mmCIF file of C-alpha atoms in Angstrom:
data_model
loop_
_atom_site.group_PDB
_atom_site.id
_atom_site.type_symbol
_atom_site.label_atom_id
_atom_site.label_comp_id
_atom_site.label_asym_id
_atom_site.label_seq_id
_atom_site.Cartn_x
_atom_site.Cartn_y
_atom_site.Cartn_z
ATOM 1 C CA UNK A 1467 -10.002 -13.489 -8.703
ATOM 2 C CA UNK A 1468 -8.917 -10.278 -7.340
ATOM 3 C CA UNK A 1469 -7.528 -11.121 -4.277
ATOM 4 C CA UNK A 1470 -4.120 -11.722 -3.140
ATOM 5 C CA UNK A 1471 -3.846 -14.108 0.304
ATOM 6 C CA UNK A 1472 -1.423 -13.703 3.185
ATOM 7 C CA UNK A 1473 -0.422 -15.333 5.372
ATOM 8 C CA UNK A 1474 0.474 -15.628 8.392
ATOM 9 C CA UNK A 1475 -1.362 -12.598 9.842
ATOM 10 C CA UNK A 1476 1.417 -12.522 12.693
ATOM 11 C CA UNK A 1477 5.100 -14.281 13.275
ATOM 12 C CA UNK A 1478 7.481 -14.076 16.202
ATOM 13 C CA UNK A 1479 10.658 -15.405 15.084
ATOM 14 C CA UNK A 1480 14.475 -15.306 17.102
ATOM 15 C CA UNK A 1481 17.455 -12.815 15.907
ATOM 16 C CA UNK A 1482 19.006 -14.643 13.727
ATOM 17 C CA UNK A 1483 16.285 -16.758 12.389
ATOM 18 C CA UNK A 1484 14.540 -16.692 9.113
ATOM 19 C CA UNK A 1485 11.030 -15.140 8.621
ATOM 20 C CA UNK A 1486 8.656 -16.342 5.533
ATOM 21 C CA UNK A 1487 5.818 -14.756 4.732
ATOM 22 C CA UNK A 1488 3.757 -16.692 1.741
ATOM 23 C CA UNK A 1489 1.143 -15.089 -0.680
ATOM 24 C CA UNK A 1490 -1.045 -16.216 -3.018
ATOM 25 C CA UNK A 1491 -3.112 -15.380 -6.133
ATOM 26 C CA UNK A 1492 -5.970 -16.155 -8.236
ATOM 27 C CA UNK A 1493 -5.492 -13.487 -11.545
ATOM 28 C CA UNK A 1494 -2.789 -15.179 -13.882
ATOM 29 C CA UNK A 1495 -2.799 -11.947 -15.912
ATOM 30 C CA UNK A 1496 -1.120 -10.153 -12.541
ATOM 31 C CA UNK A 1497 2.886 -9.571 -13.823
ATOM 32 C CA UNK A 1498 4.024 -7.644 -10.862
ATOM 33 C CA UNK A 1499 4.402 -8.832 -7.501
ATOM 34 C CA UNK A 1500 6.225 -6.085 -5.139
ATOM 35 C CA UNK A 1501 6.294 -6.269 -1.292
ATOM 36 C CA UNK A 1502 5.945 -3.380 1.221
ATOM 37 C CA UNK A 1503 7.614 -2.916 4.595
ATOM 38 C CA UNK A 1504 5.311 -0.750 7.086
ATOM 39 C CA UNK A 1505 6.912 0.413 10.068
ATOM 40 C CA UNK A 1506 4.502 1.964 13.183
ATOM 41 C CA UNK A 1507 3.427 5.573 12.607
ATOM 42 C CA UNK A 1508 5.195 5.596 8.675
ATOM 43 C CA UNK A 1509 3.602 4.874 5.258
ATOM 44 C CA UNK A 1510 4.628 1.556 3.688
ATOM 45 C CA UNK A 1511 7.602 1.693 1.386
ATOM 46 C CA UNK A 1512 8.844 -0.688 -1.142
ATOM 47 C CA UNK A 1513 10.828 -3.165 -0.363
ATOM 48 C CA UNK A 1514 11.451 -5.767 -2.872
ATOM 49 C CA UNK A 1515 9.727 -6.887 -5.877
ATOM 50 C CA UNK A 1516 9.655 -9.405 -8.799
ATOM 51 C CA UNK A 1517 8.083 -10.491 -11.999
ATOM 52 C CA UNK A 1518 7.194 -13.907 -12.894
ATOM 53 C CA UNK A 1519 9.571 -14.507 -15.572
ATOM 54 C CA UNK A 1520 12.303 -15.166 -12.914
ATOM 55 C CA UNK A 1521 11.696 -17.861 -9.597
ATOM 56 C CA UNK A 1522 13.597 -15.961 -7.179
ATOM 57 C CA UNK A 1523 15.123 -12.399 -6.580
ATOM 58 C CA UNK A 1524 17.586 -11.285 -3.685
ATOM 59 C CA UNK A 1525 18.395 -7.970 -2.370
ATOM 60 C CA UNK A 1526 20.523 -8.961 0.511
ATOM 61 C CA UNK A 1527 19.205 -10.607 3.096
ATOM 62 C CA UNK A 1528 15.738 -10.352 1.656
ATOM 63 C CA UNK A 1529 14.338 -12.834 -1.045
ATOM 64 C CA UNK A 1530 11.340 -13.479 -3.150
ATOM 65 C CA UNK A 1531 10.862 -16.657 -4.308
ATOM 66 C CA UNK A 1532 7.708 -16.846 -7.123
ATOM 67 C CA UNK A 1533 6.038 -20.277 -7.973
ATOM 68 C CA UNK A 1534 4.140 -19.300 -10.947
ATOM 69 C CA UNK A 1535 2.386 -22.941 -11.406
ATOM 70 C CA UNK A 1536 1.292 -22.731 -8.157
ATOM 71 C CA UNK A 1537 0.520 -19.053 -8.169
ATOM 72 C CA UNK A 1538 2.622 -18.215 -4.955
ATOM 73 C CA UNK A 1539 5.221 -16.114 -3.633
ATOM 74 C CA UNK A 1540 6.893 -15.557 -0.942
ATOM 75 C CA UNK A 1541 9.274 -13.383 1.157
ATOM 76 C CA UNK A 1542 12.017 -14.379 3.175
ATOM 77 C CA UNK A 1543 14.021 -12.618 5.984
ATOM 78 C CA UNK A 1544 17.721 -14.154 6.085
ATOM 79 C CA UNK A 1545 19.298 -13.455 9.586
ATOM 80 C CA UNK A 1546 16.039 -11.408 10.824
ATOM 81 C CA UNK A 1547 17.070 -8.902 13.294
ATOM 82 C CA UNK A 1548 14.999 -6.239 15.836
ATOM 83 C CA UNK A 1549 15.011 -3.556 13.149
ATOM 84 C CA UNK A 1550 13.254 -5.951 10.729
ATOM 85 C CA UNK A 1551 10.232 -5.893 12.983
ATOM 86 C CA UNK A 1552 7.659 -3.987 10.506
ATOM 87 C CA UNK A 1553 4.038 -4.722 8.946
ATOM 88 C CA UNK A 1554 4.775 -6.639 5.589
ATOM 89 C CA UNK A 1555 2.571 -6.340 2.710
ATOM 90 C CA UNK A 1556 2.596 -8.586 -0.645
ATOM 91 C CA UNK A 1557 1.170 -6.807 -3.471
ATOM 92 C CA UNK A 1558 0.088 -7.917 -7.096
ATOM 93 C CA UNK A 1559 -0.485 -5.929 -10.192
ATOM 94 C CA UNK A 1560 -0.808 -5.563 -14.170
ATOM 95 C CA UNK A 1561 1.800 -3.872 -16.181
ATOM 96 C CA UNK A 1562 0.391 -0.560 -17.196
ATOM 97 C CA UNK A 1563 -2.716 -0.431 -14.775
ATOM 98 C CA UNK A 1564 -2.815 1.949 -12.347
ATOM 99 C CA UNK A 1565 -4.079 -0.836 -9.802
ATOM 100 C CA UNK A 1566 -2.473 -2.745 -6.799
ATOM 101 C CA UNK A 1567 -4.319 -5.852 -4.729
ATOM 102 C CA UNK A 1568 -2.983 -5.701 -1.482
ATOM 103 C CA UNK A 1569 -2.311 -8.947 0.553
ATOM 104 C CA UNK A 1570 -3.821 -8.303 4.567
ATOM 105 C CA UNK A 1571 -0.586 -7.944 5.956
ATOM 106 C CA UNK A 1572 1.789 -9.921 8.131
ATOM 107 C CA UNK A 1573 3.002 -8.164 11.516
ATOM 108 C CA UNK A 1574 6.536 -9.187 12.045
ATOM 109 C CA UNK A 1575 8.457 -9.165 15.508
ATOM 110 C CA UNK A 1576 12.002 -10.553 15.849
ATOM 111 C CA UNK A 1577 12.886 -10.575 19.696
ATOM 112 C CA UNK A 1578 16.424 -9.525 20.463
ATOM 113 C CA UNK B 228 12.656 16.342 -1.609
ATOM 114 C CA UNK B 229 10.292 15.550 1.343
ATOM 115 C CA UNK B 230 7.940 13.464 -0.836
ATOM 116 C CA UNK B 231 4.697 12.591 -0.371
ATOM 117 C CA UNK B 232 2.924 14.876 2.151
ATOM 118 C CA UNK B 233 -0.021 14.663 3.998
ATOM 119 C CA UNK B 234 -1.765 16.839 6.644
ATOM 120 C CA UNK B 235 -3.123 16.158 9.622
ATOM 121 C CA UNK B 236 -1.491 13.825 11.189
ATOM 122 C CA UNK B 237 -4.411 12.927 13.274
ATOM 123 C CA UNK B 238 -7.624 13.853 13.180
ATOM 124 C CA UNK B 239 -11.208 13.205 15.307
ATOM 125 C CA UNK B 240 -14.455 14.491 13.576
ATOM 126 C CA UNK B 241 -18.094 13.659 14.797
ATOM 127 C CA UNK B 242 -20.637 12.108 12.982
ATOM 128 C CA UNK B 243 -22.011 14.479 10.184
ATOM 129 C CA UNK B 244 -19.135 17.099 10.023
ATOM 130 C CA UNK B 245 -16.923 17.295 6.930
ATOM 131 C CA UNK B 246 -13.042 17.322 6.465
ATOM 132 C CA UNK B 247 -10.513 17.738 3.682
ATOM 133 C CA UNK B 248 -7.397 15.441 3.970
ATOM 134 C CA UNK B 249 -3.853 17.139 2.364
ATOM 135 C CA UNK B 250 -1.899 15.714 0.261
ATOM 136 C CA UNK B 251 1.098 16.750 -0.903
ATOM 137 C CA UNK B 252 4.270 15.419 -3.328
ATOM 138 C CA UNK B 253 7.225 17.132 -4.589
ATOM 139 C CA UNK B 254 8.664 14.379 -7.112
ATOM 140 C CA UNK B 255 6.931 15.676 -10.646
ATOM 141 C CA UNK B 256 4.574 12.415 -10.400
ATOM 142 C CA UNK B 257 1.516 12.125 -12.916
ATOM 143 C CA UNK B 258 -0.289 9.449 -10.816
ATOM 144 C CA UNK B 259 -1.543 9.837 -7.506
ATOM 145 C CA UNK B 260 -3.471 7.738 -4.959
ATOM 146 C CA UNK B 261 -5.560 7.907 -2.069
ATOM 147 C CA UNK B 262 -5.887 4.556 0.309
ATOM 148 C CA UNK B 263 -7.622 3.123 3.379
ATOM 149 C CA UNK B 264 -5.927 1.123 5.466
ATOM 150 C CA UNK B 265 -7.769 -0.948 8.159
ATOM 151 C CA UNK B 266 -6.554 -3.170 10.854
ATOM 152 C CA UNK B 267 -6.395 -6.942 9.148
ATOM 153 C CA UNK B 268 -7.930 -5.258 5.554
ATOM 154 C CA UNK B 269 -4.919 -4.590 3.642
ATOM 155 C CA UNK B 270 -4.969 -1.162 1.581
ATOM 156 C CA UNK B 271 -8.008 -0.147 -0.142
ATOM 157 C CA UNK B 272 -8.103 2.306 -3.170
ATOM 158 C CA UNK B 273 -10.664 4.944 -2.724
ATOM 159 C CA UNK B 274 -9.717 7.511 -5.856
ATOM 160 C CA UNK B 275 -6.547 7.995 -8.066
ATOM 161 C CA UNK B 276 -5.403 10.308 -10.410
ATOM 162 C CA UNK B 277 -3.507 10.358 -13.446
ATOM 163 C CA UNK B 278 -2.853 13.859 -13.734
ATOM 164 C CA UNK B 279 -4.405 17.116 -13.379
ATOM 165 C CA UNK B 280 -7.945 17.715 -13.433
ATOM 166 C CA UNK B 281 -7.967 13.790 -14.169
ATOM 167 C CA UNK B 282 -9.768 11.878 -11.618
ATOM 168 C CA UNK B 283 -11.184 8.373 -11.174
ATOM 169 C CA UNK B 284 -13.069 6.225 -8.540
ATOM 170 C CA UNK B 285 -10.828 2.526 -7.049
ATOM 171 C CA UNK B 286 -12.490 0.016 -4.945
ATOM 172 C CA UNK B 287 -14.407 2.050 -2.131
ATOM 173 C CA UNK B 288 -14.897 5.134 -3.276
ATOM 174 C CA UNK B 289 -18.211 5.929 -1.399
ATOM 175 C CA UNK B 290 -18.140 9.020 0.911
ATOM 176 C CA UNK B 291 -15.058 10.844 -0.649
ATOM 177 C CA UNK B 292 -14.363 13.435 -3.188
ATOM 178 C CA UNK B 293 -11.358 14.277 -5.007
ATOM 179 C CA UNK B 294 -9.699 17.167 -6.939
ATOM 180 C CA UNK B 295 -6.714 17.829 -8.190
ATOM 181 C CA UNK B 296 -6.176 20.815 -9.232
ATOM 182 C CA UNK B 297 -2.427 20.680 -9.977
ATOM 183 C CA UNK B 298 0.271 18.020 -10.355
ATOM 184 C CA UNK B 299 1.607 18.257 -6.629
ATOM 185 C CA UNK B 300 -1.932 18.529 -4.731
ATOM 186 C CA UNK B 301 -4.407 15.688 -4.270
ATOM 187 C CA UNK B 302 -6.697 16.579 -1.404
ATOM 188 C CA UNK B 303 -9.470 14.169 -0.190
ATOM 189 C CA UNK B 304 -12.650 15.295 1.095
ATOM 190 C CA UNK B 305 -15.022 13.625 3.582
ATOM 191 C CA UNK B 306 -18.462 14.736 3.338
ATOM 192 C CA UNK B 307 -21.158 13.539 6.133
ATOM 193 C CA UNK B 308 -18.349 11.867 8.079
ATOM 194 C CA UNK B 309 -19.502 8.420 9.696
ATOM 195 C CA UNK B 310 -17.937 5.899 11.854
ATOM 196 C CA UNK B 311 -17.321 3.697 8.748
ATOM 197 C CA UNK B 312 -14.773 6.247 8.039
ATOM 198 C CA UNK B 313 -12.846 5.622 10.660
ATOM 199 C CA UNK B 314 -9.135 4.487 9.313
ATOM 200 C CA UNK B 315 -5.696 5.286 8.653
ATOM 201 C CA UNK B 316 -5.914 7.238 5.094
ATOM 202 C CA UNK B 317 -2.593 6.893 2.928
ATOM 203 C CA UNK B 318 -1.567 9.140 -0.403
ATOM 204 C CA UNK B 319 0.317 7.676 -2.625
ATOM 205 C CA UNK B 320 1.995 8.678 -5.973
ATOM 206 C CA UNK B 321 3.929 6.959 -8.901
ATOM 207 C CA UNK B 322 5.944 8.455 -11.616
ATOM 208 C CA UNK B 323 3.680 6.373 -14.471
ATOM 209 C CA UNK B 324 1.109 3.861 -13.860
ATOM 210 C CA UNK B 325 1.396 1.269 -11.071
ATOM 211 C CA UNK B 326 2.628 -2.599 -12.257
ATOM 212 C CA UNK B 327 6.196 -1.874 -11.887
ATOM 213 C CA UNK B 328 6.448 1.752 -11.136
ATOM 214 C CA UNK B 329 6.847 2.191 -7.593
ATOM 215 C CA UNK B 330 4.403 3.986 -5.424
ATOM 216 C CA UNK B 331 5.759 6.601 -2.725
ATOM 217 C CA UNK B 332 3.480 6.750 0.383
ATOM 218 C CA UNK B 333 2.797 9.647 3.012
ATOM 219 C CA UNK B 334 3.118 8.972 6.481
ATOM 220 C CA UNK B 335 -0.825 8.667 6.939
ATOM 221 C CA UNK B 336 -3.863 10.710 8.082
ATOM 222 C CA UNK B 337 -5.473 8.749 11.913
ATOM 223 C CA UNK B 338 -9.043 9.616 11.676
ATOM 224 C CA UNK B 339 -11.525 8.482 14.275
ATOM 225 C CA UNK B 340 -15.210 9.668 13.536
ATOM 226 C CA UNK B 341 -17.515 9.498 16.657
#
């Protein structure tokens, strides 16, 4: 119930193309779903995050798109390019718990 | 602000020998966070804190102390080091509780135990 499923674990996609990474979750009483870029060497940092009252959030040419019904979310990489080649992370958590559950991380390259 | 801190970058200890990881942040937080990150695991919380002298265990807390003394420092200690250990070891801190408040990671503590 605790975990948080990722996949895929790697993904090799053109310049240009589009990059999805898909999560899932068990816990219905998770509210916050954030997503962490990891670059080799650095700590992860935020990158984008939602809560399930909304189905989709965009921060330019990132998106998170949130099934609730089906308990899913999702990232996607508009018009991936070389510097978007990272370790991504999906994350879920409670309001007002000091917790995160950590998805197992997709390694994204986007080949020039 | 340089944020979250940690010392050393890298680190090799052999089996049995102890260690204190750094950790450092500069942003007034309350709650801080140590992790373990290993390859294909995902992050792991080993201890957090929710302010000073306030300390609690997360999900692998086994093998590791923590302290904090003040708001800024959260050091981790390794006692009896084994290869188990062996993992990329991330602070963290948030301004409140996680669930919406962002956490700021360190750049990471390599350790290898052999």
């Amino acid at each position: 119930q605790q975990q948080v499923k990722q996949s895929p674990q790697s993904l090799i996609v053109q310049k240009g193309g589009i990059s999805i990474i898909n999560c899932a979750y068990e816990n219905t009483a998770f509210d916050y779903f954030p997503w962490y870029q990891q670059f080799p060497g650095k700590g992860p940092a935020l990158l984008i995050a939602i809560r399930p009252d909304v189905s989709e959030k965009k921060e330019g040419r990132f998106t998170i798109s949130f099934n609730k019904s089906a308990k899913q979310f999702s990232l996607h990489i508009m018009d991936s390019q070389p510097g978007d080649s990272a370790t991504y992370f999906c994350a879920a958590s409670m309001m007002g718990t000091y917790k995160y559950i950590f998805g197992t991380g997709t390694r994204l390259k986007v080949l020039a | 602000n340089a944020g979250v801190t940690q010392t050393p970058k890298f680190r090799i200890l052999k089996i049995g020998q102890s260690m204190t990881l750094q950790c450092t942040q500069d942003m007034n937080h309350n709650y801080m966070y140590w992790y373990r990150q290993d390859p294909g695991m995902g992050l792991k919380l080993i201890y957090y804190s929710v302010g000073a002298g306030i300390t609690d265990k997360g999900e692998v807390p086994n093998g590791y102390n923590v302290s904090r003394s003040t708001t800024e420092d959260f050091p981790l200690r390794l006692e009896l080091a084994a290869p188990s250990q062996t993992s990329v070891y991330f602070c963290a801190s948030s301004l409140t509780r996680g669930g919406g408040n962002e956490q700021y990671f360190g750049p990471g503590t390599r350790l290898t135990v052999t």
